[in-house]
Coordinates of N, CA and C in Angstrom, one line a residue:
M1 N 48.4 -43.5 -15.5 CA 49.1 -42.6 -16.2 C 50.2 -41.9 -15.3
G2 N 51.4 -42.1 -15.7 CA 52.5 -41.6 -14.9 C 52.7 -40.1 -15.3
L3 N 53.5 -39.5 -14.4 CA 53.9 -38.0 -14.6 C 54.6 -37.8 -15.9
A4 N 55.5 -38.7 -16.2 CA 56.3 -38.6 -17.5 C 55.3 -38.6 -18.7
R5 N 54.3 -39.4 -18.6 CA 53.4 -39.5 -19.8 C 52.6 -38.2 -19.9
I6 N 52.2 -37.6 -18.8 CA 51.5 -36.3 -18.8 C 52.4 -35.3 -19.4
V7 N 53.7 -35.2 -19.0 CA 54.5 -34.2 -19.5 C 54.8 -34.4 -20.9
T8 N 54.9 -35.6 -21.4 CA 55.1 -35.9 -22.8 C 53.9 -35.4 -23.6
D9 N 52.6 -35.6 -23.1 CA 51.4 -35.2 -23.8 C 51.3 -33.7 -23.8
L10 N 51.7 -33.1 -22.7 CA 51.7 -31.6 -22.8 C 52.7 -31.0 -23.8
Q11 N 53.8 -31.7 -23.9 CA 54.8 -31.2 -24.9 C 54.3 -31.4 -26.3
V12 N 53.6 -32.5 -26.6 CA 53.1 -32.7 -27.9 C 52.0 -31.7 -28.2
A13 N 51.2 -31.4 -27.2 CA 50.1 -30.4 -27.5 C 50.7 -29.1 -27.7
A14 N 51.8 -28.7 -26.9 CA 52.4 -27.4 -27.1 C 53.1 -27.3 -28.5
D15 N 53.6 -28.4 -29.0 CA 54.2 -28.4 -30.3 C 53.1 -28.2 -31.4
M16 N 51.8 -28.6 -31.2 CA 50.8 -28.6 -32.2 C 50.2 -27.2 -32.3
I17 N 50.3 -26.3 -31.3 CA 49.7 -25.0 -31.2 C 50.8 -24.1 -31.9
P18 N 50.3 -23.3 -32.9 CA 51.2 -22.4 -33.6 C 51.7 -21.4 -32.7
G19 N 53.0 -20.9 -33.1 CA 53.6 -19.9 -32.3 C 52.9 -18.6 -32.6
A20 N 52.4 -17.8 -31.5 CA 51.7 -16.7 -31.6 C 52.6 -15.5 -31.4
K21 N 53.4 -15.2 -32.4 CA 54.3 -14.0 -32.2 C 53.5 -12.8 -32.9
P22 N 52.8 -12.0 -32.3 CA 52.1 -10.9 -32.9 C 52.9 -9.9 -33.5
T23 N 52.4 -9.3 -34.6 CA 53.1 -8.3 -35.3 C 52.9 -7.0 -34.5
P24 N 53.9 -6.2 -34.1 CA 53.8 -5.0 -33.4 C 53.0 -4.0 -34.2
I25 N 52.1 -3.3 -33.5 CA 51.2 -2.3 -34.2 C 51.9 -0.9 -34.0
P26 N 52.1 -0.1 -35.0 CA 52.8 1.1 -34.8 C 51.9 2.1 -34.0
G27 N 52.6 2.7 -33.1 CA 51.9 3.7 -32.2 C 51.3 3.1 -31.0
M28 N 51.4 1.8 -30.8 CA 50.8 1.1 -29.7 C 52.0 0.5 -28.9
S29 N 51.8 0.5 -27.5 CA 52.8 -0.1 -26.7 C 53.1 -1.6 -27.0
D30 N 54.3 -2.0 -26.9 CA 54.7 -3.4 -27.2 C 53.8 -4.4 -26.3
D31 N 53.7 -4.1 -25.0 CA 53.0 -5.0 -24.1 C 51.5 -5.1 -24.5
V32 N 50.9 -3.9 -24.9 CA 49.5 -4.0 -25.2 C 49.3 -4.8 -26.5
S33 N 50.2 -4.5 -27.4 CA 50.1 -5.2 -28.7 C 50.2 -6.7 -28.6
E34 N 51.2 -7.1 -27.7 CA 51.4 -8.5 -27.5 C 50.2 -9.2 -26.8
V35 N 49.5 -8.5 -25.8 CA 48.4 -9.0 -25.1 C 47.2 -9.2 -26.1
I36 N 47.0 -8.2 -26.9 CA 46.0 -8.3 -27.9 C 46.2 -9.4 -28.9
G37 N 47.5 -9.6 -29.3 CA 47.8 -10.8 -30.2 C 47.4 -12.1 -29.6
Y38 N 47.9 -12.2 -28.3 CA 47.7 -13.5 -27.6 C 46.2 -13.7 -27.3
A39 N 45.4 -12.6 -27.0 CA 44.0 -12.7 -26.8 C 43.3 -13.2 -28.1
L40 N 43.8 -12.7 -29.2 CA 43.1 -13.2 -30.5 C 43.4 -14.7 -30.7
W41 N 44.6 -15.1 -30.4 CA 44.9 -16.5 -30.6 C 44.1 -17.3 -29.6
L42 N 43.8 -16.9 -28.4 CA 43.0 -17.6 -27.4 C 41.6 -17.6 -27.9
L43 N 41.1 -16.6 -28.5 CA 39.8 -16.6 -29.1 C 39.6 -17.7 -30.2
I44 N 40.7 -17.8 -31.0 CA 40.7 -18.9 -32.0 C 40.6 -20.2 -31.4
L45 N 41.3 -20.5 -30.3 CA 41.4 -21.8 -29.6 C 40.1 -22.0 -28.9
A46 N 39.4 -20.9 -28.4 CA 38.1 -21.1 -27.9 C 37.0 -21.4 -28.9
G47 N 37.1 -20.9 -30.1 CA 36.3 -21.2 -31.2 C 36.4 -22.6 -31.6
V48 N 37.6 -23.0 -31.7 CA 37.9 -24.5 -32.1 C 37.2 -25.4 -31.0
G49 N 37.4 -25.0 -29.7 CA 36.8 -25.8 -28.7 C 35.3 -25.7 -28.7
G50 N 34.7 -24.6 -29.0 CA 33.2 -24.6 -29.1 C 32.7 -25.4 -30.3
A51 N 33.4 -25.4 -31.4 CA 33.0 -26.2 -32.5 C 33.1 -27.6 -32.3
A52 N 34.2 -28.0 -31.6 CA 34.4 -29.4 -31.2 C 33.4 -29.9 -30.2
F53 N 33.0 -29.0 -29.3 CA 32.0 -29.5 -28.3 C 30.6 -29.6 -29.0
G54 N 30.4 -28.8 -30.1 CA 29.2 -28.9 -30.8 C 29.1 -30.2 -31.5
V55 N 30.2 -30.6 -32.1 CA 30.3 -31.9 -32.8 C 30.0 -33.1 -31.8
Y56 N 30.6 -33.0 -30.6 CA 30.4 -33.9 -29.6 C 28.9 -34.0 -29.2
K57 N 28.3 -32.8 -29.0 CA 26.9 -32.8 -28.6 C 26.0 -33.4 -29.7
L58 N 26.4 -33.2 -30.9 CA 25.7 -33.7 -32.1 C 25.7 -35.3 -32.0
A59 N 26.9 -35.8 -31.7 CA 27.0 -37.2 -31.6 C 26.2 -37.9 -30.5
V60 N 26.0 -37.2 -29.4 CA 25.4 -37.8 -28.2 C 24.0 -37.2 -28.0
V61 N 23.4 -36.4 -28.9 CA 22.1 -35.8 -28.7 C 20.9 -36.8 -28.7
D62 N 19.9 -36.5 -28.0 CA 18.8 -37.3 -27.9 C 18.0 -37.3 -29.2
K63 N 17.9 -38.4 -29.8 CA 17.4 -38.5 -31.3 C 15.9 -38.5 -31.2
S64 N 15.2 -38.4 -30.1 CA 13.7 -38.5 -30.1 C 13.2 -37.1 -30.6
R65 N 11.9 -37.0 -30.7 CA 11.2 -35.8 -31.2 C 11.5 -34.6 -30.2
N66 N 11.5 -34.8 -29.1 CA 11.8 -33.7 -28.1 C 13.1 -33.5 -27.6
G67 N 14.1 -33.9 -28.5 CA 15.5 -33.9 -28.0 C 16.2 -32.6 -28.1
G68 N 15.6 -31.6 -28.6 CA 16.3 -30.3 -28.7 C 17.5 -30.4 -29.7
G69 N 17.2 -30.7 -30.9 CA 18.4 -31.0 -31.8 C 19.1 -29.8 -32.4
S70 N 18.6 -28.5 -32.1 CA 19.4 -27.4 -32.6 C 20.5 -26.9 -31.8
E71 N 20.6 -27.4 -30.5 CA 21.7 -27.0 -29.6 C 23.1 -27.3 -30.1
P72 N 23.4 -28.5 -30.6 CA 24.8 -28.7 -31.2 C 25.1 -27.7 -32.3
F73 N 24.1 -27.3 -33.1 CA 24.5 -26.4 -34.2 C 24.7 -25.0 -33.6
K74 N 24.1 -24.6 -32.5 CA 24.4 -23.4 -31.9 C 25.8 -23.3 -31.4
W75 N 26.4 -24.4 -30.9 CA 27.7 -24.5 -30.4 C 28.7 -24.4 -31.5
M76 N 28.3 -25.2 -32.5 CA 29.2 -25.2 -33.7 C 29.3 -23.9 -34.5
G77 N 28.1 -23.3 -34.6 CA 28.0 -21.9 -35.2 C 28.7 -20.9 -34.4
G78 N 28.6 -20.9 -33.1 CA 29.3 -20.0 -32.2 C 30.8 -20.2 -32.3
G79 N 31.3 -21.4 -32.4 CA 32.7 -21.6 -32.5 C 33.3 -21.2 -33.9
V80 N 32.6 -21.5 -34.9 CA 33.0 -21.1 -36.3 C 32.9 -19.5 -36.3
A81 N 32.0 -18.9 -35.7 CA 31.9 -17.4 -35.7 C 33.1 -16.8 -35.0
A82 N 33.4 -17.4 -33.8 CA 34.6 -16.9 -33.1 C 35.9 -17.1 -33.9
I83 N 36.0 -18.2 -34.6 CA 37.2 -18.3 -35.4 C 37.3 -17.3 -36.6
I84 N 36.2 -17.1 -37.3 CA 36.1 -16.2 -38.4 C 36.4 -14.7 -37.8
L85 N 35.8 -14.4 -36.7 CA 35.9 -13.0 -36.1 C 37.4 -12.8 -35.8
S86 N 38.0 -13.8 -35.1 CA 39.4 -13.6 -34.6 C 40.4 -13.6 -35.9
S87 N 40.1 -14.5 -36.8 CA 41.0 -14.5 -38.0 C 40.9 -13.2 -38.8
S88 N 39.7 -12.6 -38.9 CA 39.7 -11.4 -39.7 C 40.3 -10.2 -38.9
L89 N 40.2 -10.3 -37.5 CA 40.8 -9.2 -36.8 C 42.3 -9.3 -36.9
I90 N 42.9 -10.6 -36.8 CA 44.3 -10.8 -37.0 C 44.7 -10.2 -38.4
A91 N 44.0 -10.6 -39.4 CA 44.4 -10.1 -40.8 C 44.3 -8.5 -40.9
I92 N 43.3 -7.9 -40.2 CA 43.2 -6.5 -40.3 C 44.4 -5.9 -39.5
L93 N 44.7 -6.4 -38.3 CA 45.8 -5.8 -37.5 C 47.1 -6.0 -38.2
N94 N 47.3 -7.1 -38.9 CA 48.6 -7.4 -39.7 C 48.6 -6.3 -40.9
N95 N 47.5 -6.1 -41.4 CA 47.6 -5.1 -42.6 C 47.8 -3.6 -42.1
I96 N 47.3 -3.3 -40.9 CA 47.6 -2.1 -40.3 C 49.1 -1.9 -40.0
A97 N 49.6 -3.0 -39.5 CA 51.1 -3.0 -39.0 C 52.0 -3.1 -40.1
A98 N 51.6 -3.6 -41.3 CA 52.6 -3.7 -42.4 C 52.8 -2.4 -43.1

């Protein structure tokens, strides 16, 4: 893999991530509002990563009787919970700001 290929892959990945321009919250400093907005977007990305890791673990889990088959569902559930939590917080903050 050449350096040009890595740069191209990073540009494609950056184009797929939605722009996180947070809505300013009245009465809050612009810097604090921006940091909270980016933190919520990072929480969404972490949730997606957790859910994807759960799907991966489900694909490679030991299928025997003592394989611990509930662990992938814990990862997927945690990822989905993070996505729902951050999405609802974004909606609440946007309603406050509007």
